[in-house]
Coordinates of N, CA and C in Angstrom, one line a residue:
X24 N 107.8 98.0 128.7 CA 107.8 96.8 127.8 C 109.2 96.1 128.1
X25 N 109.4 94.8 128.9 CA 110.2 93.9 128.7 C 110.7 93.4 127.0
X26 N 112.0 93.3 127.2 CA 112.3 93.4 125.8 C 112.9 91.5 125.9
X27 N 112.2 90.4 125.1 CA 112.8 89.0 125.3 C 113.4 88.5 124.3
X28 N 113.2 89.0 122.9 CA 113.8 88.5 122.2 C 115.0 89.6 121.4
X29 N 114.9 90.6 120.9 CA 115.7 91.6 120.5 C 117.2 91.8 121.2
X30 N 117.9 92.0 121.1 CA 119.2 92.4 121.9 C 119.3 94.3 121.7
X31 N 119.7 94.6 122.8 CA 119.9 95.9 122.8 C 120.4 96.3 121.5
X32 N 121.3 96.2 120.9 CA 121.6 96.9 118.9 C 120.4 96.2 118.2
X33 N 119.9 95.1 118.1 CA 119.1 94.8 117.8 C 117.7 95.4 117.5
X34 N 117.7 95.5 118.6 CA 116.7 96.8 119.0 C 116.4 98.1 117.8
X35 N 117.1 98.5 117.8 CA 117.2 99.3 117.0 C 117.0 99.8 115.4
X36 N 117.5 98.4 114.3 CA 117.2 98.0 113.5 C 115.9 97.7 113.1
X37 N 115.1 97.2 113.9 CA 113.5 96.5 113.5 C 112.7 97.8 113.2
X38 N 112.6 99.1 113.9 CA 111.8 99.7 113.8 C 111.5 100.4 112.6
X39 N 112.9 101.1 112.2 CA 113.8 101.8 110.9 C 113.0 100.8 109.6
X40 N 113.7 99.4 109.9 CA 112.6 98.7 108.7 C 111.3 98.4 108.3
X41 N 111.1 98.5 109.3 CA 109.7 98.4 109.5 C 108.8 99.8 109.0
X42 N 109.5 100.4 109.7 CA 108.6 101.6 108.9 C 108.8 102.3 107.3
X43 N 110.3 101.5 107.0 CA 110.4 101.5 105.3 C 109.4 100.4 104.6
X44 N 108.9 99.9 105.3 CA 107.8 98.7 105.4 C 106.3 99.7 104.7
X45 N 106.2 99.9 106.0 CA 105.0 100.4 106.0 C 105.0 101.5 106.6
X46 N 104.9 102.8 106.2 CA 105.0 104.3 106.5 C 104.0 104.8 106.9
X47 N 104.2 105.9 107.7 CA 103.2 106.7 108.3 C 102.4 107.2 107.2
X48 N 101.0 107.2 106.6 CA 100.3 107.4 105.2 C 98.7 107.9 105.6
X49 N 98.2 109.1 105.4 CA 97.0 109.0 105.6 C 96.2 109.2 106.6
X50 N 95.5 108.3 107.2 CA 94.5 108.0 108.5 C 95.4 106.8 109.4
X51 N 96.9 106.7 108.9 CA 97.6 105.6 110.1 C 98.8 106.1 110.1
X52 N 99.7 105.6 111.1 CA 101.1 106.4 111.8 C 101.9 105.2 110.9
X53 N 103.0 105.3 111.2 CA 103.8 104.2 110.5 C 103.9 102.5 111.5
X54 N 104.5 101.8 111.1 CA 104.7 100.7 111.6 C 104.7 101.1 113.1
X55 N 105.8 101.1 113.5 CA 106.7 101.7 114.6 C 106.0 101.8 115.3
X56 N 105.0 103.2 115.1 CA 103.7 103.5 116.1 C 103.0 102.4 116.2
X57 N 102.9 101.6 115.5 CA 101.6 100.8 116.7 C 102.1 100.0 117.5
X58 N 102.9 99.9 118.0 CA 103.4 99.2 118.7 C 104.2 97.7 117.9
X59 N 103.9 97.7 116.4 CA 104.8 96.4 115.9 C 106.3 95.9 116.1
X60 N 106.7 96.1 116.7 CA 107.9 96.3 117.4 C 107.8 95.1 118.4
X61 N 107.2 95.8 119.7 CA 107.0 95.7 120.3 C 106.1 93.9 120.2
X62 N 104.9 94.0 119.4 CA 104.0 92.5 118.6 C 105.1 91.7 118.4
X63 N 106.5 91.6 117.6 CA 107.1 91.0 117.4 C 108.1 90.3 118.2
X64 N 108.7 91.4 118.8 CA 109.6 90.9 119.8 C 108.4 89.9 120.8
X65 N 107.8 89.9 121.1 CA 107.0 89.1 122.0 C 106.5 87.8 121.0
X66 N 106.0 87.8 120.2 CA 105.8 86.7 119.2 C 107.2 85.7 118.9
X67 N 107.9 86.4 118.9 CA 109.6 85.8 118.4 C 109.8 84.8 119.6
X68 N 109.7 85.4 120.8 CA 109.5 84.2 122.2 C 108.3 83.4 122.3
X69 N 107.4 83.1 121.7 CA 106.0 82.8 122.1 C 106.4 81.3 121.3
X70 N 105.9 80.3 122.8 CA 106.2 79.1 122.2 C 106.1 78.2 120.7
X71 N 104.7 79.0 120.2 CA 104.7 78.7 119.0 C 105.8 79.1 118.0
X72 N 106.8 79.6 118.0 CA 107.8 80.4 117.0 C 108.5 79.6 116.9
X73 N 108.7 78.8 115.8 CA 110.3 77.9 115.8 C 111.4 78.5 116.0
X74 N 112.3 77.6 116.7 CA 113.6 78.2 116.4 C 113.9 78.5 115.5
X75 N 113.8 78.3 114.2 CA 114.1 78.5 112.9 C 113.6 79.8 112.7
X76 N 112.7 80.1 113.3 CA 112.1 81.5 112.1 C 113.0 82.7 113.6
X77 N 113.2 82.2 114.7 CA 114.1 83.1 115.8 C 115.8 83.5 114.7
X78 N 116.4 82.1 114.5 CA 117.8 82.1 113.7 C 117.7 83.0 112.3
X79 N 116.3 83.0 111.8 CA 116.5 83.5 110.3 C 116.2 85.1 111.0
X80 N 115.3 85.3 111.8 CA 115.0 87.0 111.8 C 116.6 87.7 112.7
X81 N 117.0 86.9 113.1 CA 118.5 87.4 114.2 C 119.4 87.6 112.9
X82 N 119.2 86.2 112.0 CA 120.6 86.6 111.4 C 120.1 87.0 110.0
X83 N 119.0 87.5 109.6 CA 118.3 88.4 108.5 C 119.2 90.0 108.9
X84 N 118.8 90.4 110.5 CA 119.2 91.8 110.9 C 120.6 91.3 110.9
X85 N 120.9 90.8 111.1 CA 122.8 90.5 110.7 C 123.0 90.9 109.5
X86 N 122.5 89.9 108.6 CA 122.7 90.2 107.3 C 122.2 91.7 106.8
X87 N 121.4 92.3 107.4 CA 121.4 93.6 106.4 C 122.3 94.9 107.0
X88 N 122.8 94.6 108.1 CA 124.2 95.5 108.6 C 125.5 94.9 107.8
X89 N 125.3 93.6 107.4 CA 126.4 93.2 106.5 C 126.5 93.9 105.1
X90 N 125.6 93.5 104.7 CA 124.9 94.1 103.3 C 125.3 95.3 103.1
X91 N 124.7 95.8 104.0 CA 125.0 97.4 104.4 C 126.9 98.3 104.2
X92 N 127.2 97.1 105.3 CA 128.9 97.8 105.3 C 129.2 97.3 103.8
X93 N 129.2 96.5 103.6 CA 130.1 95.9 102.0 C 129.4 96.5 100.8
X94 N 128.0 97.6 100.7 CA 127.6 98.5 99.4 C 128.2 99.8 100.3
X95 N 128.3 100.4 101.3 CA 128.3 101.8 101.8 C 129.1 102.0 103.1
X96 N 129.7 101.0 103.5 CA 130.6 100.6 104.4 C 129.9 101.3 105.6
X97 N 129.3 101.3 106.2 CA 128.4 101.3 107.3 C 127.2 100.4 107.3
X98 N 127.1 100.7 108.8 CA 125.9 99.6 108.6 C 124.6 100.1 108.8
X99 N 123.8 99.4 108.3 CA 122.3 100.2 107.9 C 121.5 101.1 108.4
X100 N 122.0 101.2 109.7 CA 121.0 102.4 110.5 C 122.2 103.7 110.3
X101 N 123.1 103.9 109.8 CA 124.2 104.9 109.2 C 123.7 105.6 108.1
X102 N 123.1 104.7 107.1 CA 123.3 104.8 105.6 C 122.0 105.9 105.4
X103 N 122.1 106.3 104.0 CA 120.7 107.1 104.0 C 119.6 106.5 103.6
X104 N 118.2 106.9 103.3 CA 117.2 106.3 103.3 C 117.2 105.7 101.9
X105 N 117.5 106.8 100.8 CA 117.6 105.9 99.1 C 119.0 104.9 99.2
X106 N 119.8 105.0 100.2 CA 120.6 103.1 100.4 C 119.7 102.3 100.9
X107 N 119.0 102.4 102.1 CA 118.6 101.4 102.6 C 117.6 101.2 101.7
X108 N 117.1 101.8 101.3 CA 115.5 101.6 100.3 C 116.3 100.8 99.1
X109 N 117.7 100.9 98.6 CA 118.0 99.9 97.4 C 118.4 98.1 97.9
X110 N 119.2 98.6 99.4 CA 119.2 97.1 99.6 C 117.7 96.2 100.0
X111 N 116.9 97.0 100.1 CA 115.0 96.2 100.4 C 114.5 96.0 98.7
X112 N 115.4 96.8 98.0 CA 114.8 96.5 96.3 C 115.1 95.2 95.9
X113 N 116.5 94.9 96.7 CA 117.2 93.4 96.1 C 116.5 92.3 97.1
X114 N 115.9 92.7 97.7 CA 115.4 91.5 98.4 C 113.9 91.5 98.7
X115 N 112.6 92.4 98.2 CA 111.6 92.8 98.7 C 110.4 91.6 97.5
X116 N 111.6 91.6 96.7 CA 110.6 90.8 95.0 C 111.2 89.3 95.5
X117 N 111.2 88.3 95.6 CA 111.6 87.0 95.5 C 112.3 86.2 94.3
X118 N 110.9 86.3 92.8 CA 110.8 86.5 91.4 C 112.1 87.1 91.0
X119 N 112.4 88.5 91.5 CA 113.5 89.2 90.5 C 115.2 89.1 91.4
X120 N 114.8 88.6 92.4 CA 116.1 88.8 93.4 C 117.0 87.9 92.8
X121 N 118.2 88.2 93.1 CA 119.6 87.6 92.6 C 119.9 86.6 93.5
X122 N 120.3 84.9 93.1 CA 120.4 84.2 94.4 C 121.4 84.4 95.2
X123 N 121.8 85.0 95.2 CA 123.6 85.7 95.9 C 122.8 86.5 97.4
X124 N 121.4 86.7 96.9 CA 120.6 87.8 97.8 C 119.1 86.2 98.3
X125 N 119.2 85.3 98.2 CA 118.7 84.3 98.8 C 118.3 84.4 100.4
X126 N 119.5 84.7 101.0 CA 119.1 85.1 102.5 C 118.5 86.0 102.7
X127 N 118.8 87.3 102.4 CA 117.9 88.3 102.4 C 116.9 88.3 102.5
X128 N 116.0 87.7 101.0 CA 115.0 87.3 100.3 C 113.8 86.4 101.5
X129 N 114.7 85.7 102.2 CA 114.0 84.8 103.1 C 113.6 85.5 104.5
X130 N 114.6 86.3 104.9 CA 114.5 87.0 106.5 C 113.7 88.0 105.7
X131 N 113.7 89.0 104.7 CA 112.8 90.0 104.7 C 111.4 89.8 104.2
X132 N 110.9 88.2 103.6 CA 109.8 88.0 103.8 C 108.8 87.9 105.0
X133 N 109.5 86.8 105.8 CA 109.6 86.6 107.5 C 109.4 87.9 107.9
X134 N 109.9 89.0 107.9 CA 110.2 90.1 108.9 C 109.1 90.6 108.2
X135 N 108.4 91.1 106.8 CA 107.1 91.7 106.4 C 106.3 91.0 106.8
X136 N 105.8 89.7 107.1 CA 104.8 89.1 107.8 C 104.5 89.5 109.5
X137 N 105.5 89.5 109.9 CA 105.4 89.8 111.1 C 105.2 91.5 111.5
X138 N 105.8 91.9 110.3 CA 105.2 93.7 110.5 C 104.2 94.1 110.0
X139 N 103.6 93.1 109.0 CA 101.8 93.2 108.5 C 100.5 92.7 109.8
X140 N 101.4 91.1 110.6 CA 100.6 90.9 111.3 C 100.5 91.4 112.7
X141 N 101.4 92.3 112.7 CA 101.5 93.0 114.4 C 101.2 94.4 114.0
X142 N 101.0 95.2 112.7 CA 100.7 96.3 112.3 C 99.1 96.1 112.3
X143 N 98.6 95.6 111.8 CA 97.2 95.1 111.4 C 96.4 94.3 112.5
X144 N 96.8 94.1 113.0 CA 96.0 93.7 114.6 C 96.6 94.9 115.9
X145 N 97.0 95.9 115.0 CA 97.0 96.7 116.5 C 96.0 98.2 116.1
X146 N 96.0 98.4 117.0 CA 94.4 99.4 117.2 C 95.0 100.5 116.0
X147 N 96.4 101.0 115.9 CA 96.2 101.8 114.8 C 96.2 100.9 113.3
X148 N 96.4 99.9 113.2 CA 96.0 99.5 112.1 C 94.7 98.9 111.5
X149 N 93.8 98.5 113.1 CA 92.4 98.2 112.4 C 91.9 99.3 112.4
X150 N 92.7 100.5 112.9 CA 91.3 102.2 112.4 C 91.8 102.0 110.9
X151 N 93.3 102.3 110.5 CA 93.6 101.9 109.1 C 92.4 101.3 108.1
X152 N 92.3 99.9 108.4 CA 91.2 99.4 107.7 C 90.0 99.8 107.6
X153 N 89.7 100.5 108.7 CA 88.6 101.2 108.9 C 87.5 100.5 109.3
X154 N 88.3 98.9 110.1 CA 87.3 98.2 110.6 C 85.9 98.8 111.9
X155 N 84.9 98.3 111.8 CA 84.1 98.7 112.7 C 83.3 97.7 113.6
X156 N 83.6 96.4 113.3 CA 83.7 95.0 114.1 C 82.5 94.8 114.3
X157 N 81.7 93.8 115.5 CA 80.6 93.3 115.6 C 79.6 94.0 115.4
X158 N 79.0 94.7 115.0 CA 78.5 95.8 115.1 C 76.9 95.4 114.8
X159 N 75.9 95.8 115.6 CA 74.5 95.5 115.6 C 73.7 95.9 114.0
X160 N 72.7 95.4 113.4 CA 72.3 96.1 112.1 C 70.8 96.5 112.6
X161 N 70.2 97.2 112.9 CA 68.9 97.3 113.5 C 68.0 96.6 112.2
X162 N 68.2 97.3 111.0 CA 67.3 96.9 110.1 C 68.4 96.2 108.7
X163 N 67.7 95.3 108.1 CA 68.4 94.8 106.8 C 68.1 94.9 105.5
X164 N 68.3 95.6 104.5 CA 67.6 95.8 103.3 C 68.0 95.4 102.2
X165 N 69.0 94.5 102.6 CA 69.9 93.5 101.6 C 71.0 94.3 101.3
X166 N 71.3 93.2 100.4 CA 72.5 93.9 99.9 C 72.9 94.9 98.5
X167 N 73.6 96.6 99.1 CA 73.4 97.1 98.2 C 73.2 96.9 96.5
X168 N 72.5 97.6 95.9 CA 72.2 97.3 94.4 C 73.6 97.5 93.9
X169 N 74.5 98.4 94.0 CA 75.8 98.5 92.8 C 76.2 96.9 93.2
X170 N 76.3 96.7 94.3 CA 77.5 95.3 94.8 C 76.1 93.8 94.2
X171 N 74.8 94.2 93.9 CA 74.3 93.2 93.1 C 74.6 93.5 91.5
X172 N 75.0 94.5 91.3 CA 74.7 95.1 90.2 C 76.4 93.7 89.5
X173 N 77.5 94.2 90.2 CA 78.8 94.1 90.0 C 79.0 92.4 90.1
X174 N 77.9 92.1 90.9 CA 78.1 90.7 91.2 C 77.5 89.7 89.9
X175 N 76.5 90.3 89.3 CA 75.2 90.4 88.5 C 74.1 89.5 88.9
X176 N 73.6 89.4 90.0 CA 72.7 89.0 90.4 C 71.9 89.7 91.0
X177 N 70.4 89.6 91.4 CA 69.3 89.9 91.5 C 68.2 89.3 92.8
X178 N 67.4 90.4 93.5 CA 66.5 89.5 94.1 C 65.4 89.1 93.3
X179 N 65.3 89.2 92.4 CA 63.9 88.7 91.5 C 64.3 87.8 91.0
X180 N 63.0 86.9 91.0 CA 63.4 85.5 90.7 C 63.4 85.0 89.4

């Protein structure tokens, strides 16, 4: 994998978050594994990506090695997992976040989007869903009774 947008330290940082993101749980591996990493760095160059959202995710990962040295004086890939899990507390709610934590607030929404939408379109995350895609129906017998039941409607007229 060509790496075009991440910088070598850089590197580093996306994965760690990402998988405090979205963890290995179940019937799926964590972020990391499916290659979301990888989804994003390539998206981050892909002519559709403003510069803008390139500046906020570069200097989002700035900001949380900042963050990082000035609560635990290291920077985030040093610290332990209940630090980093408090600095994603101050910035993961929008509603409750402190505006002092504004930037934060903005690169770590950006950066959840992009690790939902490269998590979720890659093969370990649509087994996740438990998608099973175009899939032929040989026969149709409508639609189950509980989901008429729930809906409250009826085939009888």
């Amino acid at each position: 994998q060509t790496r075009t947008f991440f910088t070598g330290h850089e590197w580093a940082l996306p994965p760690a978050l990402a998988d405090l993101i979205l963890r290995a749980a179940g019937r799926s591996g964590a972020a990391s594994s499916a290659g979301t990493i990888e989804f994003m760095d390539f998206m981050l160059m892909d002519e559709v990506t403003s510069e803008g959202t390139r500046v906020q995710v570069r200097g989002g990962l700035a900001w949380m090695d900042l963050e990082s040295k000035r609560r635990y004086q290291k920077p985030f890939l040093e610290v332990t997992e209940p630090q980093r899990t408090a600095i994603l507390d101050d910035i993961a709610w929008p509603a409750r976040a402190r505006p002092e934590f504004s930037h934060g607030v903005a690169f770590f929404n950006r950066f959840r989007d992009l690790v939902a939408s490269g998590f979720w379109s890659s093969q370990v995350g649509i087994r996740d869903l438990q998608y099973v895609g175009n899939v032929p129906v040989p026969t149709w017998n409508g639609c189950p009774p509980e989901a008429l039941r729930k809906l409250g409607v009826s085939y009888d007229a």
